[in-house]
Amino acid sequence: MIGILRNRLRLGRQTIAYPEGPARFPARFHGRPALDAARCVAGCSACAEACPTDALVGLGTPRLGIDMGACLFCARCAEACPEGAIAFTRDYRLAMRTRDELVARGDVPTLARALDAAMQRRFGRSLRLRQVSAGGCSGCEAELNAAGNIQFDLSRFGVAFVASPRHADGLVVTGPVSEHMRGALRATWEAVPAPRLLIAVGACAISGGPLAGSPVCHDGVEAGLPGVPVDLFIPGCPPHPVTILDGLLRLLGRVEGDRLALAETGVVE
Amino acid sequence: MPGRMLRTGNGEAVAVGDVPLLAPQAFQDVLSAALSAGERVVSYHGEQAPEGGVRVTAALADDRAHTLGLVATTAVGALPSLAATWPALQLFERELLEGHGVVPAGHPWSKPVRFEAPGRLAGTAAGSHADRMAAYPFYAVEGEEVHEVAVGPVHAGVIEPGHFRFQCHGEEVFHLEIVLGYQHRGVEGLLEGGPTRRTVALAESVAGDTAVGHALAHARAVEALAGTAAPPRAAAIRAVALELERLANHVGDLGAIAGDVGFLPTASACGALRAEFLNALAELCGNRFGRGLVVPGGVRYDLSAGDAARLAARLAAAWEAVTATLRVFFRAASVRNRTDGTGVVAPALARSLGLVGPAGRASGLAVDARTSHPFPPYDAAPVALATQPGGDVSARARIRRDEAAHSAAFVRAVLAALPAGPIRGEVPAPRPDRLVVSLVEGWRGELCHAVRTGPDGRFTRYKVVDPSFHNWMGLQLAVRGEGISDFPLCNKSFNLSYAGHDL
């Protein structure tokens, strides 16, 4: 018993300072892309030829962009661009309310809008979510679990994952929606009482990600669960737990404003 | 007179034409002789044969001689099943039926693997997945007070889907049948025709918690097909990443086991400490799962001497905290009470099922590709092989502790002496008509990528064998005779991948 307590004391406080304080990110973390369309040369497609998921749009035009819903944040495009038109910032605020907003252009962050006042009243201080992995590789699932551990501690905001869809206020979907999970996903969604939220986490659930075009998958939740609008898209492969936290808290109106709370880890420069 | 196998090594490409193509009977004789001599099946896969029918290629591992053996046959319609004699083949034979229509005549347990639609060849059941699932021939136990418990595909936690069907007598599990396939994404089919700009990301997505391991198995396969190898510095950084992946998952698993026996101090501490190793991967390449680090030819990110030293110091502190929290865990009587003697897989059963990784080593099997089929830097600086004799949950927990300790020491040593030189070399196009078997010891066990190129150098067959493919049957048999309430604990002690199995 003494040993257990001593070990506990030694570990100290484990929960991160975010959102009151900064979140620490390594120097090589790839967050929101920053694009300089003026440097993009018409006729060059080096970035698109390096991209694993066809995430680049508007090549050689002022509308140069990266579809963060497809992006794996591997930064191969930035590596390939001979003009330095593409860079990845460490801005972890990537979640959006609509599919169109996920296309990053220029170097200005778009931030997820909060739910309307009535929905905020309902879910703002207590949100129970059911998770369904529909062809997820376990990457996004692992980061959703991590968001609930003592480090990121989702439950301090009243957000928790529950076992039964009957107890849930919404569904979090990961994976490209394999054909073999389509029925179970639909059944789970139908079992969640309305009003309810649908949240897509990860490149696969948003666009199919690396599995896009698979003959046995549905390129994500919009096609895999047709007729149900997605309330929040959290991109990444997988998204960092802080990105998940930030998305959920902005949706609930618990984090507002455009202050970016970043700190260094000081390990690899 | 039995035929012969082509002897090769881990990650050595051979000309497809050099693989002995035997008559079915001779092929099976060679296979049986090799298995009798203690070799293991690492891959057993089909592809459309140019001569008609299905070309079946078997890859066997001789762990003591550090070699692999290749042999092939052409199956037309059916092949007599060997599964009753060699249970390690049972799932491979079922997969061959589902994917290629080769009927394993006399198979004792011929059931769907992942409900693949009749795609590659006719012969599998038609209809929608729901129809085929509804027709699944569950093994049923009958009798008074016998009852059935069905769980899944959607489980209580944030985990992948699968269906578990228990036949119980009161609390006691007589039989558990695990039906997978819900996660089937057609990964092998998407890889075929490659390499393309998407190939590495697909390999990383086979099982997201083993992104480094699968990327490495893929990269080494491509390098062999191209007739090149990664420079020593890249090999060292890859090994660091592979061991960090092992550390993160083993520490996370120990926390999950602690959680399932209600030992919360270690459960919560390990949940956070696991992040130290994921964060170390993110320091290396920006991604907590090491995605984007390993590529054919080498790695995409380097470490300066200062970076390596700071990373090593950070990891040393993390490992010290892990050691302390595991010490109280393994000492606690309440933990021993739940883990000792629970979910036993006896060594003989483990061997016959062909278990790999920590699950196999916890049942006394000396299977570890890092020692039996090593590549740089493991060949020069071997990692100690850990085994446990017990085969129970306790043994599967202890094996993780011991392996994590070896990994921590290995990472420290490699980071202290990174070889000089480039981190990435040129990779020519894969050579035509070659076959390579690339083995990597991932944290869950042996990852096998068996890749064959066609006349144009493109992948015409890309077979992935995740360790989960070998091990799911082990979990099903481990819970026989246990209370059903111990299932979650047994399950955590295996912690297998659904996506890796379903592909």
PDB file of C-alpha atoms in Angstrom, chain A residues 25-120:
ATOM      1  CA  PHE A  25       3.812  19.804 -29.333  1.00  0.00           C
ATOM      2  CA  PRO A  26       7.047  18.442 -30.782  1.00  0.00           C
ATOM      3  CA  ALA A  27       8.901  20.563 -33.312  1.00  0.00           C
ATOM      4  CA  ARG A  28       8.064  18.118 -36.118  1.00  0.00           C
ATOM      5  CA  PHE A  29       4.314  17.971 -35.463  1.00  0.00           C
ATOM      6  CA  HIS A  30       2.263  18.654 -38.591  1.00  0.00           C
ATOM      7  CA  GLY A  31      -0.851  20.703 -37.947  1.00  0.00           C
ATOM      8  CA  ARG A  32      -2.811  23.077 -40.176  1.00  0.00           C
ATOM      9  CA  PRO A  33      -1.180  23.581 -43.576  1.00  0.00           C
ATOM     10  CA  ALA A  34      -0.184  27.104 -44.569  1.00  0.00           C
ATOM     11  CA  LEU A  35      -0.260  27.775 -48.296  1.00  0.00           C
ATOM     12  CA  ASP A  36       1.236  30.543 -50.345  1.00  0.00           C
ATOM     13  CA  ALA A  37      -0.687  30.413 -53.629  1.00  0.00           C
ATOM     14  CA  ALA A  38       1.440  33.226 -55.082  1.00  0.00           C
ATOM     15  CA  ARG A  39       4.434  30.884 -55.133  1.00  0.00           C
ATOM     16  CA  CYS A  40       2.551  28.024 -56.776  1.00  0.00           C
ATOM     17  CA  VAL A  41       3.618  27.657 -60.416  1.00  0.00           C
ATOM     18  CA  ALA A  42       1.018  26.720 -62.994  1.00  0.00           C
ATOM     19  CA  GLY A  43       1.805  23.463 -64.740  1.00  0.00           C
ATOM     20  CA  CYS A  44       3.757  21.995 -61.811  1.00  0.00           C
ATOM     21  CA  SER A  45       2.143  19.100 -59.968  1.00  0.00           C
ATOM     22  CA  ALA A  46       5.027  17.927 -57.776  1.00  0.00           C
ATOM     23  CA  CYS A  47       2.883  18.145 -54.627  1.00  0.00           C
ATOM     24  CA  ALA A  48      -0.011  16.193 -56.093  1.00  0.00           C
ATOM     25  CA  GLU A  49       2.365  13.514 -57.346  1.00  0.00           C
ATOM     26  CA  ALA A  50       3.697  13.083 -53.805  1.00  0.00           C
ATOM     27  CA  CYS A  51       0.330  13.132 -52.017  1.00  0.00           C
ATOM     28  CA  PRO A  52      -0.966   9.696 -50.986  1.00  0.00           C
ATOM     29  CA  THR A  53      -4.619  10.811 -50.897  1.00  0.00           C
ATOM     30  CA  ASP A  54      -5.226  13.439 -53.609  1.00  0.00           C
ATOM     31  CA  ALA A  55      -5.669  16.111 -50.964  1.00  0.00           C
ATOM     32  CA  LEU A  56      -4.327  19.015 -53.036  1.00  0.00           C
ATOM     33  CA  VAL A  57      -6.764  21.240 -54.904  1.00  0.00           C
ATOM     34  CA  GLY A  58      -6.538  24.320 -57.119  1.00  0.00           C
ATOM     35  CA  LEU A  59      -2.953  23.704 -58.250  1.00  0.00           C
ATOM     36  CA  GLY A  60      -1.384  26.695 -59.965  1.00  0.00           C
ATOM     37  CA  THR A  61      -4.318  28.952 -59.093  1.00  0.00           C
ATOM     38  CA  PRO A  62      -4.962  31.484 -56.346  1.00  0.00           C
ATOM     39  CA  ARG A  63      -7.331  28.865 -54.899  1.00  0.00           C
ATOM     40  CA  LEU A  64      -4.492  26.464 -54.012  1.00  0.00           C
ATOM     41  CA  GLY A  65      -5.661  24.408 -51.071  1.00  0.00           C
ATOM     42  CA  ILE A  66      -5.320  21.218 -49.084  1.00  0.00           C
ATOM     43  CA  ASP A  67      -8.398  19.196 -48.255  1.00  0.00           C
ATOM     44  CA  MET A  68      -7.701  18.395 -44.616  1.00  0.00           C
ATOM     45  CA  GLY A  69     -10.465  15.809 -44.785  1.00  0.00           C
ATOM     46  CA  ALA A  70      -8.263  13.709 -47.046  1.00  0.00           C
ATOM     47  CA  CYS A  71      -4.863  14.900 -45.788  1.00  0.00           C
ATOM     48  CA  LEU A  72      -2.737  12.467 -43.762  1.00  0.00           C
ATOM     49  CA  PHE A  73      -0.517  15.342 -42.547  1.00  0.00           C
ATOM     50  CA  CYS A  74       2.551  13.476 -43.811  1.00  0.00           C
ATOM     51  CA  ALA A  75       3.981  16.686 -45.337  1.00  0.00           C
ATOM     52  CA  ARG A  76       5.261  14.889 -48.432  1.00  0.00           C
ATOM     53  CA  CYS A  77       3.738  17.746 -50.481  1.00  0.00           C
ATOM     54  CA  ALA A  78       5.741  20.355 -48.586  1.00  0.00           C
ATOM     55  CA  GLU A  79       8.853  18.240 -49.152  1.00  0.00           C
ATOM     56  CA  ALA A  80       8.095  17.966 -52.886  1.00  0.00           C
ATOM     57  CA  CYS A  81       7.194  21.599 -53.637  1.00  0.00           C
ATOM     58  CA  PRO A  82      10.183  23.248 -55.344  1.00  0.00           C
ATOM     59  CA  GLU A  83       8.830  26.744 -54.613  1.00  0.00           C
ATOM     60  CA  GLY A  84       8.183  26.448 -50.880  1.00  0.00           C
ATOM     61  CA  ALA A  85       4.479  27.184 -51.371  1.00  0.00           C
ATOM     62  CA  ILE A  86       3.408  24.626 -48.786  1.00  0.00           C
ATOM     63  CA  ALA A  87       4.284  24.442 -45.096  1.00  0.00           C
ATOM     64  CA  PHE A  88       2.733  22.756 -42.120  1.00  0.00           C
ATOM     65  CA  THR A  89       2.193  24.827 -38.988  1.00  0.00           C
ATOM     66  CA  ARG A  90       1.806  23.333 -35.530  1.00  0.00           C
ATOM     67  CA  ASP A  91      -1.712  24.729 -35.229  1.00  0.00           C
ATOM     68  CA  TYR A  92      -3.630  21.790 -33.752  1.00  0.00           C
ATOM     69  CA  ARG A  93      -7.086  23.399 -34.286  1.00  0.00           C
ATOM     70  CA  LEU A  94      -8.278  21.395 -37.244  1.00  0.00           C
ATOM     71  CA  ALA A  95     -11.883  20.426 -36.560  1.00  0.00           C
ATOM     72  CA  MET A  96     -14.609  21.969 -38.745  1.00  0.00           C
ATOM     73  CA  ARG A  97     -18.374  21.957 -38.833  1.00  0.00           C
ATOM     74  CA  THR A  98     -18.731  21.456 -42.588  1.00  0.00           C
ATOM     75  CA  ARG A  99     -16.927  19.424 -45.214  1.00  0.00           C
ATOM     76  CA  ASP A 100     -16.167  22.545 -47.328  1.00  0.00           C
ATOM     77  CA  GLU A 101     -14.458  24.342 -44.465  1.00  0.00           C
ATOM     78  CA  LEU A 102     -11.944  21.510 -44.276  1.00  0.00           C
ATOM     79  CA  VAL A 103     -10.190  22.836 -47.370  1.00  0.00           C
ATOM     80  CA  ALA A 104      -7.334  24.920 -45.978  1.00  0.00           C
ATOM     81  CA  ARG A 105      -6.271  27.920 -48.076  1.00  0.00           C
ATOM     82  CA  GLY A 106      -3.732  30.597 -47.349  1.00  0.00           C
ATOM     83  CA  ASP A 107      -2.470  30.844 -43.814  1.00  0.00           C
ATOM     84  CA  VAL A 108      -5.581  31.704 -41.832  1.00  0.00           C
ATOM     85  CA  PRO A 109      -7.185  29.197 -39.476  1.00  0.00           C
ATOM     86  CA  THR A 110     -10.892  28.498 -39.674  1.00  0.00           C
ATOM     87  CA  LEU A 111     -12.220  27.532 -36.287  1.00  0.00           C
ATOM     88  CA  ALA A 112     -15.140  25.224 -35.579  1.00  0.00           C
ATOM     89  CA  ARG A 113     -18.322  27.091 -34.644  1.00  0.00           C
ATOM     90  CA  ALA A 114     -20.232  26.171 -31.522  1.00  0.00           C
ATOM     91  CA  LEU A 115     -23.625  24.485 -31.549  1.00  0.00           C
ATOM     92  CA  ASP A 116     -26.650  26.759 -31.329  1.00  0.00           C
ATOM     93  CA  ALA A 117     -27.742  27.998 -27.922  1.00  0.00           C
ATOM     94  CA  ALA A 118     -30.414  25.325 -27.442  1.00  0.00           C
ATOM     95  CA  MET A 119     -28.022  22.490 -28.231  1.00  0.00           C
ATOM     96  CA  GLN A 120     -25.301  24.051 -26.076  1.00  0.00           C
TER      97      GLN A 120
END
